[in-house]
Each structure stands twice: as C-alpha cells, then as structure tokens.
Amino acid sequence: MTLAILIAISLMWLPVALLFLGYGEAKGTGAICAFVGICVVLGAFINVIQGDAFTAGLLFAHGLLYCTVAYALLAGLESMHSVGNVSLTVAIVSFIYMMMYYHVKGSNYFTLACAGYTVLTLEVWLNAYGKLSGKILAWSLIIWVPIGLYIPAFLLLAGKPLPF
C-alpha cells in the first residue's frame, strides 16, 4: 500500500512544482493536492489496520499537510503562514523518522528519503514565510520525485532491493 502511495504523492509534487514555476493554476493544483492528501490519509489508516503504525505516522503527517496545501490553493488564501506552520511540524516529524530509520530500522535509503522530506518541508515553511524562492522549492520537488518517491516505489514493487 505504501509504495502505491509514494507514486500517488508524485502526482501532487510535480504539479505543485510546475505551479511554482509558472505553469498551471491554483485551483486545479489544489484539486490534485486534495485528492492525493485524502489518498495518503486513507492509506495511513489502512497501514494502521494492517499493523504498520510506524509507516502510518509518517503518512498521516504528510497527508494532512497535503490537505492543508489543497485548502490554501482552493480557498485562495492570501497568507500561506498556516501552511508553513503545518509544514514546519511535518519537518520535525520527518526528521524524527529519519533518525528512527537510521537508528531503529537500519534502512539507509529511507534515512536518505526522510532527510529529503525534512528539507522539502523546511523549504515549504521558508517559502510560506517569504524566506525562500518558489523556484528553489519547485526544483527541489522535481529533483526529489525520483529520489524520494519513484526509486523506492518502483524498485520495491519490482521486488528489487533499494540501492543502499
């Protein structure tokens, strides 16, 4: 379930990145953010039911952030500070997961992925407060789609090991 969710998340990250680069519009991008956010939150519930509360926690944090981004884009919020505040909290959660993947789970690749998620959510926070260019955030999202989403999802779906 989680691997399919990683692919779904890419359906949000790329359109948001393109929006920040001047391609697309807020309401359409907000719609995909809402759909992905709902899928991620539902996937987190399914992970809990299947006994994987560990992964569910990370999915809940990110899924709720995606729903917050969706609301901001759909409602046309003038201030993105509320999105930034949620994103800062998700950055903290992602950092904790990074440490847990390294020290508890022993997964170097997911340690790297969570490090990337931490940086991305810190960038969202900084962007929401006007401290980071939307173009930098956009390129970070574009670069991180294959590294943090496609590589783990498609390799593991194909039954292949992670690179490290």
Coordinates of N, CA, C and O in Angstrom, one line a residue:
M1 N 0.8 -1.2 0.0 CA 0.0 0.0 0.0 C 0.9 1.3 0.0 O 0.6 2.2 -0.8
T2 N 1.9 1.3 0.9 CA 2.7 2.5 1.0 C 3.4 2.8 -0.3 O 3.6 3.9 -0.7
L3 N 3.8 1.8 -1.1 CA 4.6 2.0 -2.3 C 3.7 2.7 -3.4 O 4.1 3.6 -4.1
A4 N 2.4 2.3 -3.4 CA 1.5 2.9 -4.3 C 1.2 4.4 -3.9 O 1.0 5.3 -4.7
I5 N 1.2 4.6 -2.6 CA 1.0 6.0 -2.1 C 2.2 6.9 -2.5 O 2.0 8.0 -2.8
L6 N 3.4 6.3 -2.5 CA 4.5 7.1 -3.0 C 4.3 7.6 -4.4 O 4.6 8.7 -4.7
I7 N 3.8 6.7 -5.2 CA 3.5 7.1 -6.6 C 2.5 8.2 -6.7 O 2.6 9.1 -7.4
A8 N 1.4 8.0 -5.9 CA 0.3 9.0 -5.8 C 0.9 10.4 -5.4 O 0.5 11.4 -5.9
I9 N 1.8 10.4 -4.4 CA 2.3 11.6 -3.9 C 3.0 12.4 -5.1 O 3.0 13.6 -5.2
S10 N 3.7 11.7 -6.0 CA 4.3 12.3 -7.1 C 3.3 13.1 -8.0 O 3.7 14.1 -8.6
L11 N 2.1 12.6 -8.0 CA 1.0 13.3 -8.7 C 0.7 14.7 -8.1 O 0.0 15.5 -8.8
M12 N 1.1 14.9 -6.9 CA 0.9 16.2 -6.3 C 2.2 17.0 -6.4 O 2.2 18.2 -6.8
W13 N 3.4 16.4 -6.1 CA 4.6 17.2 -6.0 C 4.9 17.9 -7.4 O 5.3 19.0 -7.4
L14 N 4.8 17.1 -8.5 CA 5.2 17.7 -9.8 C 4.2 18.9 -10.2 O 4.7 19.9 -10.6
P15 N 2.9 18.7 -10.0 CA 2.1 19.9 -10.4 C 2.3 21.1 -9.5 O 2.3 22.2 -9.9
V16 N 2.6 20.9 -8.2 CA 2.9 22.0 -7.3 C 4.2 22.6 -7.8 O 4.3 23.9 -7.8
A17 N 5.2 21.8 -8.1 CA 6.5 22.4 -8.6 C 6.2 23.2 -9.9 O 6.7 24.3 -10.0
L18 N 5.4 22.7 -10.8 CA 5.2 23.4 -12.0 C 4.4 24.7 -11.8 O 4.6 25.7 -12.4
L19 N 3.5 24.6 -10.8 CA 2.8 25.9 -10.4 C 3.7 26.9 -9.9 O 3.6 28.1 -10.3
F20 N 4.7 26.5 -9.1 CA 5.7 27.5 -8.6 C 6.6 28.0 -9.7 O 7.2 29.1 -9.6
L21 N 6.7 27.2 -10.8 CA 7.5 27.7 -12.0 C 6.7 28.5 -13.0 O 7.1 28.9 -14.0
G22 N 5.4 28.7 -12.7 CA 4.5 29.5 -13.5 C 3.7 28.7 -14.5 O 3.1 29.3 -15.4
Y23 N 3.6 27.4 -14.3 CA 2.8 26.6 -15.2 C 1.7 25.9 -14.4 O 1.9 25.2 -13.4
G24 N 0.5 26.2 -14.8 CA -0.7 25.7 -14.1 C -1.4 26.8 -13.3 O -1.0 27.9 -13.4
E25 N -2.4 26.4 -12.6 CA -3.2 27.4 -11.8 C -3.5 26.8 -10.5 O -3.5 25.6 -10.3
A26 N -3.9 27.7 -9.5 CA -4.0 27.3 -8.1 C -5.2 26.3 -7.9 O -5.0 25.3 -7.2
K27 N -6.3 26.5 -8.5 CA -7.5 25.6 -8.2 C -7.3 24.2 -8.7 O -7.6 23.2 -8.0
G28 N -6.8 24.1 -9.9 CA -6.5 22.7 -10.4 C -5.5 22.0 -9.7 O -5.6 20.8 -9.4
T29 N -4.4 22.7 -9.3 CA -3.4 22.2 -8.5 C -3.9 21.8 -7.1 O -3.5 20.8 -6.5
G30 N -4.7 22.7 -6.6 CA -5.3 22.4 -5.3 C -6.2 21.2 -5.3 O -6.2 20.4 -4.3
A31 N -6.9 20.9 -6.4 CA -7.7 19.7 -6.5 C -6.8 18.5 -6.4 O -7.2 17.6 -5.6
I32 N -5.7 18.4 -7.2 CA -4.9 17.2 -7.1 C -4.3 17.1 -5.7 O -4.1 16.0 -5.2
C33 N -3.9 18.2 -5.1 CA -3.4 18.2 -3.7 C -4.5 17.5 -2.8 O -4.1 16.8 -1.9
A34 N -5.7 17.9 -2.9 CA -6.8 17.4 -2.1 C -6.9 15.9 -2.3 O -7.0 15.1 -1.4
F35 N -7.0 15.5 -3.6 CA -7.1 14.0 -3.9 C -6.0 13.2 -3.3 O -6.2 12.2 -2.7
V36 N -4.8 13.7 -3.5 CA -3.6 13.0 -3.0 C -3.6 13.0 -1.5 O -3.3 12.0 -0.8
G37 N -3.9 14.1 -0.9 CA -3.9 14.2 0.6 C -4.9 13.2 1.2 O -4.6 12.5 2.1
I38 N -6.1 13.1 0.6 CA -7.1 12.2 1.0 C -6.6 10.7 0.9 O -6.7 9.9 1.8
C39 N -6.0 10.4 -0.3 CA -5.5 9.1 -0.5 C -4.4 8.7 0.5 O -4.4 7.6 1.0
V40 N -3.5 9.7 0.8 CA -2.4 9.4 1.7 C -3.0 9.2 3.1 O -2.6 8.3 3.8
V41 N -3.9 10.0 3.6 CA -4.5 9.8 4.9 C -5.3 8.5 5.0 O -5.1 7.7 5.9
L42 N -6.0 8.1 3.9 CA -6.7 6.8 3.9 C -5.7 5.7 3.9 O -5.9 4.7 4.6
G43 N -4.6 5.9 3.2 CA -3.6 4.9 3.1 C -2.9 4.7 4.5 O -2.6 3.6 4.9
A44 N -2.8 5.8 5.2 CA -2.3 5.7 6.6 C -3.2 4.9 7.5 O -2.7 4.0 8.3
F45 N -4.5 5.1 7.4 CA -5.5 4.3 8.1 C -5.4 2.8 7.8 O -5.4 2.0 8.7
I46 N -5.2 2.5 6.5 CA -5.1 1.1 6.1 C -3.8 0.5 6.6 O -3.8 -0.6 7.1
N47 N -2.7 1.3 6.6 CA -1.5 0.8 7.2 C -1.7 0.5 8.7 O -1.1 -0.5 9.2
V48 N -2.4 1.3 9.4 CA -2.7 1.0 10.9 C -3.4 -0.3 11.0 O -3.1 -1.1 11.8
I49 N -4.5 -0.4 10.2 CA -5.3 -1.7 10.2 C -4.4 -2.9 9.9 O -4.6 -3.9 10.5
Q50 N -3.5 -2.7 9.0 CA -2.6 -3.8 8.6 C -1.4 -4.0 9.6 O -0.6 -4.9 9.4
G51 N -1.4 -3.2 10.7 CA -0.4 -3.4 11.7 C 0.9 -2.6 11.5 O 1.9 -2.9 12.2
D52 N 0.9 -1.7 10.6 CA 2.1 -0.9 10.3 C 1.9 0.6 10.8 O 1.8 1.5 10.0
A53 N 1.8 0.7 12.1 CA 1.6 2.1 12.7 C 2.9 3.0 12.4 O 2.7 4.2 12.3
F54 N 4.0 2.3 12.3 CA 5.3 3.1 12.1 C 5.1 3.9 10.8 O 5.3 5.1 10.8
T55 N 4.9 3.3 9.7 CA 4.7 4.0 8.4 C 3.5 4.9 8.4 O 3.6 6.0 7.9
A56 N 2.5 4.5 9.1 CA 1.2 5.3 9.1 C 1.5 6.7 9.7 O 0.9 7.7 9.2
G57 N 2.3 6.8 10.7 CA 2.6 8.1 11.3 C 3.2 9.1 10.3 O 2.7 10.2 10.3
L58 N 4.1 8.6 9.5 CA 4.7 9.5 8.5 C 3.7 9.8 7.5 O 3.6 11.0 7.0
L59 N 2.9 8.9 7.1 CA 1.9 9.1 6.1 C 0.8 10.1 6.6 O 0.4 11.0 5.8
F60 N 0.4 10.0 7.8 CA -0.6 10.9 8.4 C -0.1 12.3 8.3 O -0.8 13.3 7.9
A61 N 1.2 12.5 8.8 CA 1.7 13.9 8.8 C 1.8 14.5 7.4 O 1.3 15.6 7.2
H62 N 2.3 13.7 6.5 CA 2.4 14.3 5.1 C 1.0 14.4 4.5 O 0.7 15.4 3.8
G63 N 0.1 13.5 4.7 CA -1.2 13.6 4.1 C -2.0 14.8 4.6 O -2.7 15.5 3.8
L64 N -1.9 15.0 5.8 CA -2.6 16.2 6.4 C -2.0 17.5 5.9 O -2.7 18.5 5.6
L65 N -0.6 17.5 5.7 CA 0.0 18.7 5.1 C -0.6 18.9 3.7 O -0.9 20.0 3.3
Y66 N -0.7 17.8 2.9 CA -1.2 17.9 1.5 C -2.6 18.5 1.5 O -3.0 19.3 0.6
C67 N -3.4 18.0 2.5 CA -4.8 18.6 2.6 C -4.8 20.0 2.9 O -5.6 20.8 2.4
T68 N -3.8 20.5 3.8 CA -3.7 21.9 4.1 C -3.3 22.7 2.9 O -3.8 23.8 2.7
V69 N -2.4 22.2 2.1 CA -2.0 22.9 0.9 C -3.1 23.0 -0.1 O -3.4 24.0 -0.7
A70 N -3.9 21.9 -0.2 CA -5.1 21.9 -1.0 C -6.1 23.0 -0.6 O -6.5 23.7 -1.5
Y71 N -6.3 23.1 0.7 CA -7.3 24.1 1.1 C -6.8 25.5 0.8 O -7.5 26.3 0.3
A72 N -5.5 25.7 1.0 CA -4.9 27.0 0.8 C -5.0 27.4 -0.7 O -5.4 28.5 -1.0
L73 N -4.8 26.5 -1.6 CA -4.8 26.7 -3.0 C -6.3 26.9 -3.5 O -6.6 27.8 -4.3
L74 N -7.2 26.0 -3.0 CA -8.6 26.1 -3.4 C -9.3 27.3 -2.9 O -10.1 27.9 -3.5
A75 N -8.9 27.7 -1.6 CA -9.6 28.9 -1.0 C -8.9 30.2 -1.4 O -9.5 31.2 -1.1
G76 N -7.8 30.1 -2.0 CA -7.1 31.3 -2.4 C -6.6 32.1 -1.2 O -6.6 33.4 -1.2
L77 N -6.0 31.4 -0.2 CA -5.5 32.1 1.0 C -4.5 33.1 0.6 O -3.6 32.8 -0.3
E78 N -4.5 34.3 1.1 CA -3.5 35.3 0.8 C -2.3 35.1 1.6 O -1.2 35.3 1.1
S79 N -2.4 34.6 2.8 CA -1.2 34.3 3.6 C -1.1 32.8 3.7 O -2.0 32.1 4.0
M80 N 0.1 32.3 3.4 CA 0.4 30.9 3.4 C 1.1 30.5 4.8 O 1.6 29.4 4.9
H81 N 1.0 31.4 5.8 CA 1.7 31.1 7.0 C 1.1 29.8 7.7 O 1.9 29.0 8.3
S82 N -0.2 29.6 7.6 CA -0.8 28.4 8.2 C -0.2 27.1 7.5 O 0.1 26.1 8.2
V83 N 0.0 27.2 6.2 CA 0.6 26.0 5.5 C 2.1 25.9 6.0 O 2.5 24.8 6.3
G84 N 2.8 27.0 6.2 CA 4.1 26.9 6.7 C 4.2 26.4 8.0 O 5.1 25.6 8.3
N85 N 3.3 26.7 8.9 CA 3.3 26.2 10.3 C 3.1 24.7 10.3 O 3.8 24.0 11.0
V86 N 2.2 24.2 9.5 CA 2.0 22.7 9.4 C 3.2 22.1 8.8 O 3.7 21.0 9.3
S87 N 3.8 22.7 7.8 CA 5.0 22.2 7.2 C 6.1 22.1 8.1 O 6.9 21.1 8.1
L88 N 6.3 23.1 9.0 CA 7.4 23.0 10.0 C 7.2 21.8 10.9 O 8.1 21.1 11.2
T89 N 6.0 21.6 11.3 CA 5.7 20.5 12.2 C 6.0 19.1 11.5 O 6.6 18.2 12.0
V90 N 5.6 19.1 10.2 CA 5.9 17.8 9.4 C 7.4 17.7 9.2 O 7.9 16.6 9.2
A91 N 8.1 18.8 9.1 CA 9.6 18.7 9.0 C 10.2 18.1 10.3 O 11.1 17.2 10.2
I92 N 9.6 18.4 11.4 CA 10.1 17.9 12.7 C 9.8 16.4 12.7 O 10.6 15.5 13.1
V93 N 8.6 16.0 12.3 CA 8.2 14.6 12.3 C 9.1 13.8 11.3 O 9.6 12.7 11.6
S94 N 9.3 14.4 10.1 CA 10.2 13.7 9.1 C 11.6 13.6 9.7 O 12.3 12.5 9.4
F95 N 12.1 14.5 10.4 CA 13.5 14.4 11.0 C 13.5 13.3 12.0 O 14.5 12.5 12.0
I96 N 12.5 13.2 12.8 CA 12.4 12.1 13.8 C 12.4 10.7 13.1 O 13.1 9.8 13.5
Y97 N 11.6 10.7 12.0 CA 11.6 9.4 11.2 C 12.9 9.1 10.6 O 13.4 8.0 10.5
M98 N 13.6 10.2 10.1 CA 15.0 10.0 9.6 C 15.9 9.3 10.6 O 16.6 8.3 10.3
M99 N 15.8 9.8 11.8 CA 16.6 9.3 12.9 C 16.2 7.8 13.2 O 17.0 7.0 13.5
M100 N 14.9 7.6 13.2 CA 14.4 6.2 13.5 C 14.8 5.2 12.4 O 15.1 4.1 12.7
Y101 N 14.7 5.7 11.2 CA 15.1 4.8 10.1 C 16.5 4.4 10.2 O 16.9 3.3 9.9
Y102 N 17.3 5.4 10.6 CA 18.8 5.1 10.7 C 19.1 4.3 12.0 O 19.8 3.2 11.9
H103 N 18.6 4.6 13.1 CA 19.0 4.0 14.4 C 18.1 2.8 14.7 O 18.6 1.9 15.4
V104 N 16.9 2.7 14.3 CA 16.0 1.6 14.7 C 15.7 0.6 13.6 O 15.9 -0.6 13.8
K105 N 15.4 1.2 12.4 CA 15.0 0.3 11.3 C 16.2 -0.1 10.5 O 16.1 -1.1 9.7
G106 N 17.3 0.6 10.5 CA 18.5 0.3 9.8 C 18.4 0.4 8.3 O 19.0 -0.3 7.5
S107 N 17.5 1.3 7.8 CA 17.4 1.5 6.4 C 18.0 2.8 5.9 O 17.5 3.9 6.1
N108 N 19.2 2.6 5.3 CA 19.9 3.8 4.9 C 19.1 4.6 3.8 O 19.2 5.8 3.8
Y109 N 18.5 3.8 2.9 CA 17.8 4.6 1.8 C 16.6 5.4 2.4 O 16.4 6.5 2.0
F110 N 15.8 4.8 3.3 CA 14.7 5.5 3.8 C 15.2 6.6 4.8 O 14.5 7.6 5.0
T111 N 16.4 6.5 5.3 CA 17.0 7.6 6.1 C 17.2 8.7 5.2 O 16.9 9.9 5.5
L112 N 17.8 8.5 4.0 CA 18.0 9.5 3.0 C 16.7 10.1 2.5 O 16.6 11.3 2.4
A113 N 15.7 9.3 2.3 CA 14.4 9.8 1.8 C 13.8 10.7 2.9 O 13.3 11.8 2.5
C114 N 13.8 10.3 4.1 CA 13.3 11.2 5.2 C 14.1 12.4 5.4 O 13.5 13.5 5.7
A115 N 15.4 12.4 5.1 CA 16.2 13.6 5.1 C 15.7 14.5 4.1 O 15.6 15.7 4.3
G116 N 15.4 14.0 2.9 CA 14.9 14.8 1.8 C 13.5 15.4 2.1 O 13.2 16.6 1.9
Y117 N 12.7 14.6 2.8 CA 11.3 15.1 3.2 C 11.5 16.2 4.2 O 10.7 17.2 4.1
T118 N 12.5 16.0 5.1 CA 12.7 17.1 6.1 C 13.1 18.4 5.4 O 12.6 19.5 5.7
V119 N 14.0 18.3 4.5 CA 14.5 19.5 3.7 C 13.3 20.1 3.0 O 13.1 21.3 3.0
L120 N 12.6 19.3 2.2 CA 11.4 19.8 1.4 C 10.4 20.5 2.3 O 9.9 21.6 2.0
T121 N 10.1 19.9 3.4 CA 9.1 20.6 4.3 C 9.6 21.8 5.0 O 8.9 22.8 5.2
L122 N 10.9 21.9 5.2 CA 11.5 23.1 5.7 C 11.5 24.2 4.6 O 11.2 25.3 4.9
E123 N 11.7 23.8 3.4 CA 11.6 24.7 2.3 C 10.2 25.3 2.1 O 10.0 26.4 1.8
V124 N 9.2 24.4 2.3 CA 7.8 24.9 2.2 C 7.6 25.9 3.3 O 6.9 26.9 3.1
W125 N 8.0 25.6 4.5 CA 7.9 26.6 5.6 C 8.6 27.9 5.3 O 8.0 29.0 5.5
L126 N 9.8 27.8 4.8 CA 10.5 29.1 4.5 C 9.8 29.8 3.3 O 9.7 31.0 3.4
N127 N 9.3 29.1 2.4 CA 8.6 29.7 1.3 C 7.3 30.4 1.7 O 7.0 31.5 1.3
A128 N 6.6 29.8 2.6 CA 5.4 30.3 3.2 C 5.6 31.6 3.9 O 4.7 32.5 4.0
Y129 N 6.8 31.8 4.5 CA 7.1 33.0 5.2 C 7.9 34.0 4.4 O 8.5 34.9 4.9
G130 N 8.0 33.7 3.1 CA 8.7 34.6 2.1 C 10.2 34.6 2.3 O 10.9 35.5 1.8
K131 N 10.8 33.5 2.8 CA 12.2 33.4 3.0 C 12.9 32.6 2.0 O 14.2 32.5 2.0
L132 N 12.2 31.9 1.1 CA 12.8 31.0 0.1 C 12.0 31.2 -1.2 O 10.7 31.2 -1.2
S133 N 12.7 31.3 -2.3 CA 12.0 31.4 -3.6 C 11.2 30.2 -4.0 O 11.6 29.1 -3.7
G134 N 10.1 30.4 -4.6 CA 9.2 29.3 -5.1 C 10.0 28.5 -6.1 O 9.7 27.3 -6.2
K135 N 10.9 29.1 -6.9 CA 11.6 28.4 -7.9 C 12.6 27.4 -7.3 O 12.7 26.2 -7.8
I136 N 13.2 27.7 -6.2 CA 14.1 26.8 -5.5 C 13.3 25.6 -4.9 O 13.6 24.5 -5.1
L137 N 12.1 25.9 -4.3 CA 11.2 24.9 -3.8 C 10.8 24.0 -5.0 O 10.8 22.7 -4.9
A138 N 10.4 24.6 -6.1 CA 10.0 23.8 -7.2 C 11.0 22.8 -7.7 O 10.7 21.7 -7.9
W139 N 12.2 23.3 -7.9 CA 13.3 22.4 -8.4 C 13.6 21.4 -7.3 O 14.0 20.2 -7.7
S140 N 13.5 21.7 -6.1 CA 13.8 20.7 -5.0 C 12.7 19.6 -5.1 O 13.1 18.4 -5.0
L141 N 11.5 19.9 -5.3 CA 10.4 18.9 -5.5 C 10.7 18.1 -6.8 O 10.5 16.8 -6.7
I142 N 11.0 18.7 -7.9 CA 11.2 18.0 -9.1 C 12.4 17.0 -8.9 O 12.3 15.8 -9.4
I143 N 13.5 17.4 -8.3 CA 14.6 16.6 -8.1 C 14.3 15.4 -7.2 O 14.7 14.3 -7.4
W144 N 13.5 15.7 -6.1 CA 13.2 14.7 -5.1 C 12.2 13.7 -5.5 O 12.1 12.6 -4.9
V145 N 11.4 14.0 -6.6 CA 10.4 13.0 -7.0 C 11.0 11.7 -7.3 O 10.6 10.6 -6.8
P146 N 12.1 11.6 -8.2 CA 12.6 10.3 -8.5 C 13.4 9.7 -7.3 O 13.3 8.5 -7.0
I147 N 14.1 10.5 -6.5 CA 14.9 10.0 -5.4 C 14.1 9.5 -4.3 O 14.3 8.5 -3.7
G148 N 13.1 10.3 -3.9 CA 12.3 10.0 -2.7 C 11.0 9.3 -2.9 O 10.4 8.8 -2.0
L149 N 10.6 9.2 -4.2 CA 9.3 8.6 -4.5 C 9.4 7.4 -5.5 O 9.1 6.3 -5.2
Y150 N 9.9 7.7 -6.7 CA 10.0 6.7 -7.7 C 11.0 5.6 -7.5 O 10.6 4.4 -7.6
I151 N 12.2 5.9 -7.0 CA 13.2 4.9 -6.8 C 12.7 3.9 -5.8 O 12.7 2.7 -6.1
P152 N 12.3 4.3 -4.6 CA 11.9 3.3 -3.6 C 10.6 2.6 -4.1 O 10.5 1.3 -3.9
A153 N 9.6 3.3 -4.6 CA 8.4 2.7 -5.0 C 8.6 1.6 -6.1 O 8.1 0.5 -6.0
F154 N 9.2 2.0 -7.2 CA 9.3 1.1 -8.3 C 10.2 0.0 -8.1 O 10.0 -1.2 -8.5
L155 N 11.3 0.2 -7.4 CA 12.3 -0.9 -7.1 C 11.6 -1.9 -6.2 O 11.7 -3.1 -6.5
L156 N 11.0 -1.4 -5.2 CA 10.4 -2.4 -4.2 C 9.2 -3.1 -4.9 O 8.9 -4.3 -4.6
L157 N 8.4 -2.4 -5.7 CA 7.3 -3.0 -6.4 C 7.8 -4.1 -7.3 O 7.1 -5.1 -7.5
A158 N 8.9 -3.9 -7.9 CA 9.5 -4.9 -8.8 C 10.3 -6.0 -8.1 O 10.8 -6.9 -8.7
G159 N 10.3 -5.9 -6.8 CA 10.9 -7.0 -6.0 C 12.5 -6.8 -5.9 O 13.2 -7.7 -5.6
K160 N 12.9 -5.6 -6.3 CA 14.4 -5.3 -6.3 C 14.8 -4.7 -5.0 O 13.9 -4.0 -4.3
P161 N 16.0 -4.8 -4.6 CA 16.5 -4.1 -3.3 C 16.7 -2.6 -3.6 O 16.9 -2.2 -4.7
L162 N 16.7 -1.9 -2.5 CA 17.0 -0.4 -2.6 C 18.5 -0.3 -2.9 O 19.3 -1.2 -2.6
P163 N 18.9 0.8 -3.5 CA 20.3 1.0 -3.9 C 21.3 0.8 -2.7 O 22.4 0.4 -2.9
F164 N 20.9 1.2 -1.5 CA 21.8 1.1 -0.3 C 20.9 1.0 0.9 O 19.8 1.4 0.9

